[in-house]
PDB file of C-alpha atoms in Angstrom:
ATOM      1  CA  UNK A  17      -1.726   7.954 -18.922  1.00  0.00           C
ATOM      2  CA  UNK A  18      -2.327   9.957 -15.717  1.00  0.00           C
ATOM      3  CA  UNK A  19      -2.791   6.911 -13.887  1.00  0.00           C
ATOM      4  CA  UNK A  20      -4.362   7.063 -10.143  1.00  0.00           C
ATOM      5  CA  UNK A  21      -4.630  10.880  -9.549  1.00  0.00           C
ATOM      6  CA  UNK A  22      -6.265  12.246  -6.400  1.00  0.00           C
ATOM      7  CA  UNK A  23      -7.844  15.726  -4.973  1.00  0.00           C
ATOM      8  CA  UNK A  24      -6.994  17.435  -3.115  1.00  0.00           C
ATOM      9  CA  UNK A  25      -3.208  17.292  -1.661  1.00  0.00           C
ATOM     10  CA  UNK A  26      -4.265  18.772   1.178  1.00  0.00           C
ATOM     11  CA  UNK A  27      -7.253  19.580   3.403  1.00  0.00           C
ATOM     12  CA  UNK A  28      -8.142  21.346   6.939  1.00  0.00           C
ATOM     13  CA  UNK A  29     -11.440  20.330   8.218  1.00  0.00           C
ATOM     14  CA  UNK A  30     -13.523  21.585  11.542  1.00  0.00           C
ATOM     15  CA  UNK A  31     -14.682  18.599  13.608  1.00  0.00           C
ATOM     16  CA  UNK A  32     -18.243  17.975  11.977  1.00  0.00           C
ATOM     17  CA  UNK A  33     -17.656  19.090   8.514  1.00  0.00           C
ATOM     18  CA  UNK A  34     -18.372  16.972   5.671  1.00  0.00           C
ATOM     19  CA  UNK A  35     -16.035  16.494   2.083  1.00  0.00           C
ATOM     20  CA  UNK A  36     -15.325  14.380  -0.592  1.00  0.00           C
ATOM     21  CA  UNK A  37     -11.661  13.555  -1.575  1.00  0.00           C
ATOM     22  CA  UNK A  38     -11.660  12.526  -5.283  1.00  0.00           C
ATOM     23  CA  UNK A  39     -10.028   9.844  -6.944  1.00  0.00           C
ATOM     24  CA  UNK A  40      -9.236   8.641 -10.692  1.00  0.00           C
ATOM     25  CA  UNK A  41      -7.805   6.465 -13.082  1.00  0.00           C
ATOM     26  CA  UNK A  42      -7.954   6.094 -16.498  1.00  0.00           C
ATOM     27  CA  UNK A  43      -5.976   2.929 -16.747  1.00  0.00           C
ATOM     28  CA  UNK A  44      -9.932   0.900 -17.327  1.00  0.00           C
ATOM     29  CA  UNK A  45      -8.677  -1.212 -13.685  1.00  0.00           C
ATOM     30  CA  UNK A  46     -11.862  -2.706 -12.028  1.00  0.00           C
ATOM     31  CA  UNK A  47     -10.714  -2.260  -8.520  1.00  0.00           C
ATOM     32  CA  UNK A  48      -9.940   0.613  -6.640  1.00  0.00           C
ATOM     33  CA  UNK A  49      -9.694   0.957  -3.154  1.00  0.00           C
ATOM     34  CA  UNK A  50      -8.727   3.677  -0.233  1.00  0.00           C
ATOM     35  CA  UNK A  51      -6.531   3.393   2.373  1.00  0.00           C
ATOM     36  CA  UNK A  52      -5.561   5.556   5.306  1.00  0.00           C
ATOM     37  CA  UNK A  53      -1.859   5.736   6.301  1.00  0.00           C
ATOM     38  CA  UNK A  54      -1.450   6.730  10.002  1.00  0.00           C
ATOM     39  CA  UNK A  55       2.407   6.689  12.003  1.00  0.00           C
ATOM     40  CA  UNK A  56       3.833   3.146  12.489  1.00  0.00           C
ATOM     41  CA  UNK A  57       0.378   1.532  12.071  1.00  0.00           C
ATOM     42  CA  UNK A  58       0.947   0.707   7.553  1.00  0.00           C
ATOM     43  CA  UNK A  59      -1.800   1.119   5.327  1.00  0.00           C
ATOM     44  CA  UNK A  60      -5.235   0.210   6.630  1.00  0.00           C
ATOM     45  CA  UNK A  61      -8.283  -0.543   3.870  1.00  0.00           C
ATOM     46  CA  UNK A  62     -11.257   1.576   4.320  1.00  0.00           C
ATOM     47  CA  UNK A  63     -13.382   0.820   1.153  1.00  0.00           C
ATOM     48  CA  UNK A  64     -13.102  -1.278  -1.705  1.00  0.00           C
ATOM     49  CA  UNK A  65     -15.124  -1.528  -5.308  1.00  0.00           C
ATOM     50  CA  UNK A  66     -14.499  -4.844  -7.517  1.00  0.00           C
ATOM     51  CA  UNK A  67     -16.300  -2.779 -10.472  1.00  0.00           C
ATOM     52  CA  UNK A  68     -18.989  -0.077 -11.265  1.00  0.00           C
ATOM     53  CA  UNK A  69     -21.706  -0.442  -8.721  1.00  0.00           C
ATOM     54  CA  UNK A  70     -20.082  -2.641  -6.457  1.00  0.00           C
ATOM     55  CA  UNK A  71     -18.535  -1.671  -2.868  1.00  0.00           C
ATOM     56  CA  UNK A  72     -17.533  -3.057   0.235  1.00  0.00           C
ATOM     57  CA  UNK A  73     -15.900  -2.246   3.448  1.00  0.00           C
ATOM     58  CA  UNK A  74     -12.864  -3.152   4.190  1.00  0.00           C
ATOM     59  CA  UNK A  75     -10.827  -2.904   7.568  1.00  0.00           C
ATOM     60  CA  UNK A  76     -12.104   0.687   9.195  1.00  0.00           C
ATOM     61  CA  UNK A  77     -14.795   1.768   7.153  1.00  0.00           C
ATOM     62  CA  UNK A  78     -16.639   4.150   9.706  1.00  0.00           C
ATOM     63  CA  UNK A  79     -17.349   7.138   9.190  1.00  0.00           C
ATOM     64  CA  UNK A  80     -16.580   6.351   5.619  1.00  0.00           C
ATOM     65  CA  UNK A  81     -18.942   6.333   2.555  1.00  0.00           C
ATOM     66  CA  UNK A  82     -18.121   5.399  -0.828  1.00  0.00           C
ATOM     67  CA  UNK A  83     -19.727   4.731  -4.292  1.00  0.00           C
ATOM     68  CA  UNK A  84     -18.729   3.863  -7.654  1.00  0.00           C
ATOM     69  CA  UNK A  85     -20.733   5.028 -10.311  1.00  0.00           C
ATOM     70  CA  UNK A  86     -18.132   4.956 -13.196  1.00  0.00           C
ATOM     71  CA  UNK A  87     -15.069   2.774 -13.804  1.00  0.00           C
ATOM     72  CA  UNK A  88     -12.824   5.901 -13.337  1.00  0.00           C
ATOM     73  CA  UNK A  89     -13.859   7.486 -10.540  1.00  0.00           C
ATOM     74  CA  UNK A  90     -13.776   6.199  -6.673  1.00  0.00           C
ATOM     75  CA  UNK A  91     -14.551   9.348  -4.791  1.00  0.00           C
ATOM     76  CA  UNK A  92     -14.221   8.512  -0.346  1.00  0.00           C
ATOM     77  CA  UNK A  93     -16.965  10.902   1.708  1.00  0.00           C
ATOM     78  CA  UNK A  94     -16.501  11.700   4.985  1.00  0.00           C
ATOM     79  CA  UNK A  95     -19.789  12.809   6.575  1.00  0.00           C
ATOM     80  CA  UNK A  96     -18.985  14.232   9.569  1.00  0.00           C
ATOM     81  CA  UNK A  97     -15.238  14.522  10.191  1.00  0.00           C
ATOM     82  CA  UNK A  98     -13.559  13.605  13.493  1.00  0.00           C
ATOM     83  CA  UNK A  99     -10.011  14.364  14.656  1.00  0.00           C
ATOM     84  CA  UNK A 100      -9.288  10.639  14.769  1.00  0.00           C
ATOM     85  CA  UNK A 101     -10.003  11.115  10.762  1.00  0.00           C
ATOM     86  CA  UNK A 102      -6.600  13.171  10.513  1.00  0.00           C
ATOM     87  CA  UNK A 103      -4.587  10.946   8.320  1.00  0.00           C
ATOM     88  CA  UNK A 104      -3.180  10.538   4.705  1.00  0.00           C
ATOM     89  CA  UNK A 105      -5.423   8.781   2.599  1.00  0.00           C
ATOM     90  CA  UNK A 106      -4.231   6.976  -0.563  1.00  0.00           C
ATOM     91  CA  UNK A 107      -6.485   5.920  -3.151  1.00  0.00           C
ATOM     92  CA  UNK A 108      -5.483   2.471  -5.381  1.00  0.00           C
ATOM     93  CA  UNK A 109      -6.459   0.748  -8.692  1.00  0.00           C
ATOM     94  CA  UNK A 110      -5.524  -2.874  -9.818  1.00  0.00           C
ATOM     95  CA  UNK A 111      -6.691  -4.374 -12.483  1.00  0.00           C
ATOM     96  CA  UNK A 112      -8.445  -7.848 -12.122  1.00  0.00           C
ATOM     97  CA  UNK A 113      -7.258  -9.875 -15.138  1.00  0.00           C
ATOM     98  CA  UNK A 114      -5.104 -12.103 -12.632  1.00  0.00           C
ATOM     99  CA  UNK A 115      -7.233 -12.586  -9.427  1.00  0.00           C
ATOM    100  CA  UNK A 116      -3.810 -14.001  -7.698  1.00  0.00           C
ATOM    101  CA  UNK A 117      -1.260 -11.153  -8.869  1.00  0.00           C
ATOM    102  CA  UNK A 118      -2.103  -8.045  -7.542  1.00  0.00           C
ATOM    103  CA  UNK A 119       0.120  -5.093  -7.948  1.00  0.00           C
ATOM    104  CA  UNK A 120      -1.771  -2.082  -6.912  1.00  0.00           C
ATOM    105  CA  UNK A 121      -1.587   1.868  -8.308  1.00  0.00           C
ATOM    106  CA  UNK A 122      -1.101   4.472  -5.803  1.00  0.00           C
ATOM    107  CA  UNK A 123      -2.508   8.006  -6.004  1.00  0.00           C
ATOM    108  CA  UNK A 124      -0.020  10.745  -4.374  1.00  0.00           C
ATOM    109  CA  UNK A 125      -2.527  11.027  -1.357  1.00  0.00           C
ATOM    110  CA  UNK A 126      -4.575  13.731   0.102  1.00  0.00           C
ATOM    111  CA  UNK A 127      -3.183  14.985   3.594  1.00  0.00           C
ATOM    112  CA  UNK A 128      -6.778  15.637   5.508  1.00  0.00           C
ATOM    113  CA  UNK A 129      -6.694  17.198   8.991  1.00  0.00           C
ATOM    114  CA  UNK A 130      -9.137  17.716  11.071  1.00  0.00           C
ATOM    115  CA  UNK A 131      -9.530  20.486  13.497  1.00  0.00           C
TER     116      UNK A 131
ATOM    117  CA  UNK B   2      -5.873 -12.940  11.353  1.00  0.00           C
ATOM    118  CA  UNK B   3      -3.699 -11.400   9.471  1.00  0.00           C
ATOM    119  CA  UNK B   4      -1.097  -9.573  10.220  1.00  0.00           C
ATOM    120  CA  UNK B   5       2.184  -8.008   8.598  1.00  0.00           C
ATOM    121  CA  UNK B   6       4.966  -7.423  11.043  1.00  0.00           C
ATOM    122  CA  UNK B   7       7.994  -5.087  10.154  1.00  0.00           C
ATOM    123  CA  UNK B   8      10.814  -2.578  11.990  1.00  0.00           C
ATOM    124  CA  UNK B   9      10.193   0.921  11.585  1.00  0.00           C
ATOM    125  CA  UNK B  10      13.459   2.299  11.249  1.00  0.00           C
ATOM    126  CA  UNK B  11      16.965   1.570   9.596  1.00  0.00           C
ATOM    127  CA  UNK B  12      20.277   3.522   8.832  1.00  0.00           C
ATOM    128  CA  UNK B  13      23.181   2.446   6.666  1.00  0.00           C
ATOM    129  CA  UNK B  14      25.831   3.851   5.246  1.00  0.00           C
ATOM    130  CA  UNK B  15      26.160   5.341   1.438  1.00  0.00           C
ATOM    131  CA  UNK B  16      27.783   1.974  -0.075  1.00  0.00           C
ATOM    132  CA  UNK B  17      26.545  -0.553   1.977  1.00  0.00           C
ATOM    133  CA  UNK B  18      24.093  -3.505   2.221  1.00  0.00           C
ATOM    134  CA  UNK B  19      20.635  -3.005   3.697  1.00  0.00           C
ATOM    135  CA  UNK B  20      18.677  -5.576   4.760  1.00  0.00           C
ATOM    136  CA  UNK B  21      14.744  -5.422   5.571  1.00  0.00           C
ATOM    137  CA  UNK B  22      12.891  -8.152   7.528  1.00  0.00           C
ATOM    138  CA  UNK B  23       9.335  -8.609   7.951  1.00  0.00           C
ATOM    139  CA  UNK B  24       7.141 -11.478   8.753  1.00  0.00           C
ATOM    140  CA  UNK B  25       3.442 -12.415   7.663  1.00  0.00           C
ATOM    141  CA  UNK B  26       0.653 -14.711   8.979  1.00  0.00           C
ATOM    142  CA  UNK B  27      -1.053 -15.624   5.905  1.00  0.00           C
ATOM    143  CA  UNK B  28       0.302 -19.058   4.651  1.00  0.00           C
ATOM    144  CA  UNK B  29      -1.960 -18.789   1.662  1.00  0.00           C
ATOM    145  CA  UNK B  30      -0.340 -15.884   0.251  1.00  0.00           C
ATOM    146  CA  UNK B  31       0.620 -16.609  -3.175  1.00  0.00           C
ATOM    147  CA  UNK B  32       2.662 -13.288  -3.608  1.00  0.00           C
ATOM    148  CA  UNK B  33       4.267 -11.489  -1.458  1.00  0.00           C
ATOM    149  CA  UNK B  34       4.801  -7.608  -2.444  1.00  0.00           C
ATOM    150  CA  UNK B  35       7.793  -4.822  -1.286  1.00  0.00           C
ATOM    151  CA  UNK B  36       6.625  -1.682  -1.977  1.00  0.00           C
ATOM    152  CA  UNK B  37       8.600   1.479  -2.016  1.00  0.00           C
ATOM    153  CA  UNK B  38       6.939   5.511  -0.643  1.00  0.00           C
ATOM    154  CA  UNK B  39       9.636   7.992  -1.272  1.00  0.00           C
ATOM    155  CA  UNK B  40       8.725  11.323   0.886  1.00  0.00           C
ATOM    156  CA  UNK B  41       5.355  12.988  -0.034  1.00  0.00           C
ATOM    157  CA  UNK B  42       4.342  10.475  -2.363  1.00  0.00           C
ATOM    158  CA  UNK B  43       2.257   6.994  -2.796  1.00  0.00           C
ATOM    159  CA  UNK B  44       3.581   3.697  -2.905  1.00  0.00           C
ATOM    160  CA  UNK B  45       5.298   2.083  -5.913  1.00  0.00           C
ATOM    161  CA  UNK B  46       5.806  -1.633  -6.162  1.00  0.00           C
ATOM    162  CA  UNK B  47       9.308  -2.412  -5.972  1.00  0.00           C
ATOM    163  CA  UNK B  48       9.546  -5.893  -5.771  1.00  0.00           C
ATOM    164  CA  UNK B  49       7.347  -9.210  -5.773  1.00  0.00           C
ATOM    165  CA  UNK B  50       8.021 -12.720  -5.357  1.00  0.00           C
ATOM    166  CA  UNK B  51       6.165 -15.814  -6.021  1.00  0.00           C
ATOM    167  CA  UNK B  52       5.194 -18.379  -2.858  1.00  0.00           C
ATOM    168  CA  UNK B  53       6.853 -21.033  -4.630  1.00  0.00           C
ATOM    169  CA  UNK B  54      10.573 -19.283  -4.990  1.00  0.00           C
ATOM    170  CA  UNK B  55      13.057 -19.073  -2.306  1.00  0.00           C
ATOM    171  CA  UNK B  56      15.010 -16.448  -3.818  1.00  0.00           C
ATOM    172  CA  UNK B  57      14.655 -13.281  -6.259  1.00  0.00           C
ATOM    173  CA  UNK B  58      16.968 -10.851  -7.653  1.00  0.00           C
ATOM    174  CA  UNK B  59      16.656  -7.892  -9.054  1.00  0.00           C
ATOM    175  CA  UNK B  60      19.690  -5.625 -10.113  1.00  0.00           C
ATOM    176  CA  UNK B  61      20.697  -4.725  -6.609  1.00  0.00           C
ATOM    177  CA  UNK B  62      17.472  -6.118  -5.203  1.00  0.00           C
ATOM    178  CA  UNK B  63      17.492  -9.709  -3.604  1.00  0.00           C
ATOM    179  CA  UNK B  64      14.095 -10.842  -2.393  1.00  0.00           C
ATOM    180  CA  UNK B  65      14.357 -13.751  -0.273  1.00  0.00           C
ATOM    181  CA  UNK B  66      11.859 -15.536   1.305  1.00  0.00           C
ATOM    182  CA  UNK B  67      11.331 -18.718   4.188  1.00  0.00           C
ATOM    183  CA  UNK B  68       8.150 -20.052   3.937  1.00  0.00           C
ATOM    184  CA  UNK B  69       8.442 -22.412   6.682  1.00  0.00           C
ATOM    185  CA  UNK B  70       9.398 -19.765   8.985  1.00  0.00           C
ATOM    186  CA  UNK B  71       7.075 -16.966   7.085  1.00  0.00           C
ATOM    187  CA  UNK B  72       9.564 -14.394   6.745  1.00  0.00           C
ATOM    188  CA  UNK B  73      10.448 -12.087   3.724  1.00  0.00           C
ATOM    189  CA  UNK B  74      13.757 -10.141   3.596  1.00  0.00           C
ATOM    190  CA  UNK B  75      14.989  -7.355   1.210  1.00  0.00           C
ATOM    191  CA  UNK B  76      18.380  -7.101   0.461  1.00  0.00           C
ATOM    192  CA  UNK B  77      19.626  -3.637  -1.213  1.00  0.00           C
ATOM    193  CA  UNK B  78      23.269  -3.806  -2.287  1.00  0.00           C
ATOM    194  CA  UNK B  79      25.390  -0.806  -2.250  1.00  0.00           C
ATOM    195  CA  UNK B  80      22.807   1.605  -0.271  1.00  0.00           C
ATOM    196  CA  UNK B  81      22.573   5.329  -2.037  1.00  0.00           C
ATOM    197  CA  UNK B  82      21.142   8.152  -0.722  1.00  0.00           C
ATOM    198  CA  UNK B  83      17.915   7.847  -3.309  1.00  0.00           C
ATOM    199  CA  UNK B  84      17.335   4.740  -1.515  1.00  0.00           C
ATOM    200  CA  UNK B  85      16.148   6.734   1.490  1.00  0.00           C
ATOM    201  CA  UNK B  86      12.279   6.203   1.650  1.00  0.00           C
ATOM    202  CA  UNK B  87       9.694   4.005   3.336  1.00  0.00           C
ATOM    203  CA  UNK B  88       9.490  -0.157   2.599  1.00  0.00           C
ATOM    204  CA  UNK B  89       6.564  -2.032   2.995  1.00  0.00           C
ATOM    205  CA  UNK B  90       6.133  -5.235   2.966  1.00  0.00           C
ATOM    206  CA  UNK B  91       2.766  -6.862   2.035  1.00  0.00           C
ATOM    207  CA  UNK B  92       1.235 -10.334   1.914  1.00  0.00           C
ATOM    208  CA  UNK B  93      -2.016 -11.349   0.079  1.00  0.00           C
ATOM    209  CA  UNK B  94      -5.333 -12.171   1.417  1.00  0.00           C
ATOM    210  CA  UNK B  95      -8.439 -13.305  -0.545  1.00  0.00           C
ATOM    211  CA  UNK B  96     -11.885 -12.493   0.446  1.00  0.00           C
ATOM    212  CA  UNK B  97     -14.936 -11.947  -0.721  1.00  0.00           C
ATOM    213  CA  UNK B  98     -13.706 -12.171  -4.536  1.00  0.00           C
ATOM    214  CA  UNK B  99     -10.820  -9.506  -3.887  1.00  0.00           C
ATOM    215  CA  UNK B 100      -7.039 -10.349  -3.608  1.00  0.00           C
ATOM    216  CA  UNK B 101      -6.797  -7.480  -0.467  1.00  0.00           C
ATOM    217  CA  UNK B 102      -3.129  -6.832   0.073  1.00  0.00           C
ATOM    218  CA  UNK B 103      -2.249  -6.323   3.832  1.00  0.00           C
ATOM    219  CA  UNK B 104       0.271  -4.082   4.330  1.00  0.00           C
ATOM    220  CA  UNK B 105       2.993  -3.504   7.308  1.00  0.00           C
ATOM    221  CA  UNK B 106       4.017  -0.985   8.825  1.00  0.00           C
ATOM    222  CA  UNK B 107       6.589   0.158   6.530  1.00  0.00           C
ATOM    223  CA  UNK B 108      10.104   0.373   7.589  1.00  0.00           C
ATOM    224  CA  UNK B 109      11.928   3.904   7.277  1.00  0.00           C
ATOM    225  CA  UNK B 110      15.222   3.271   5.259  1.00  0.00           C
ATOM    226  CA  UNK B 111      17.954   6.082   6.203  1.00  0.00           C
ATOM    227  CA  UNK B 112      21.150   6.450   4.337  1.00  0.00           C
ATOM    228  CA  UNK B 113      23.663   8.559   5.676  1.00  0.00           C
ATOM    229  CA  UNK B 114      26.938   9.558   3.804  1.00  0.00           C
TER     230      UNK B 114
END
């Protein structure tokens, strides 16, 4: 198993350009989340998906859209980047079998700054 | 609301104990979760313990954990240098059908020789 993988590593963006970092897992987990990890501030939830179909925001979601078409893939769009997007975003799958334990698969993050 | 309070930074020695505090808000959490980032990389789960245990070890781990006071502590006996990484601590909060995990700060574990 590749487990959570995520593209690209790293990214340099002009204020008001648009991407899509990519995430993946191939462990059949129903949730997946991303997270953006900024200096002495932790990891903070952007978007969550409980299964194909279903998303929701979590604690910053704007300027943030997600979707989940596919239990594999959580890909995180940024539609008009902003220099207070420069972060290090980590992408996460868990699987739901036990709604109370939750240990949580990290990607190896995408470094995104933004110009 | 939530919240997940930690110290950034510690240094030991090569050899000796490190200890990591952190206190949560959430009474409801049922687990409580140390995670590990080594540099460049994501987070691995490290540790967990259960809401209803005061105490957890782990081959040089010790998680141990006051409820009444809600703090969490992780003990690492005889520091090396591979310990050297980031440590967060995370508590558990359920909403809308998903067990969110809310994370700290991290603290930043040095280990000196």
């Amino acid at each position: 198993n590749a487990g959570v993988t995520q593209t690209p590593k790293f990214q340099v963006l002009k204020t008001g350009q648009s991407m899509t970092l990519q995430c993946a897992q191939d462990m059949n987990h129903e949730y997946m989340s991303w997270y953006r990890q900024d200096p002495g501030m932790g990891l903070r939830l952007i978007h969550y998906s409980v299964g194909a179909g279903i998303t929701d925001q979590g604690e910053v979601p704007n300027g943030y859209n997600v979707s989940r078409s596919t239990t594999e893939d959580f890909p995180l769009r940024l539609l008009s980047a902003a220099p207070s997007q420069t972060s290090v975003y980590f992408c996460a799958s868990s699987s739901n079998r036990d709604r109370v334990y939750n240990e949580q698969f990290f990607g190896p993050g995408t470094r995104l700054t933004v110009l | 609301g939530e919240d997940v309070e930690q110290s950034l930074f510690l240094s030991v020695r090569e050899g000796d104990s490190s200890v990591i505090n952190c206190t949560y808000t959430d009474s409801s959490s049922t687990y409580l979760y140390w995670y590990k980032q080594e540099p460049g990389a994501g987070l691995q789960l490290l540790t967990y313990i259960f809401s209803n245990m005061d105490m957890k070890q782990d081959q040089r781990l010790t998680v141990l954990l006051n409820k009444k006071d809600k703090h969490l502590s992780l003990r690492i006996a005889d520091t090396q240098t591979g310990d050297s990484a980031i440590y967060f601590c995370a508590e558990t909060s359920i909403s809308g059908g998903y067990n969110k995990l809310i994370f700290g700060a991290g603290t930043r574990l040095a280990v000196h020789p």
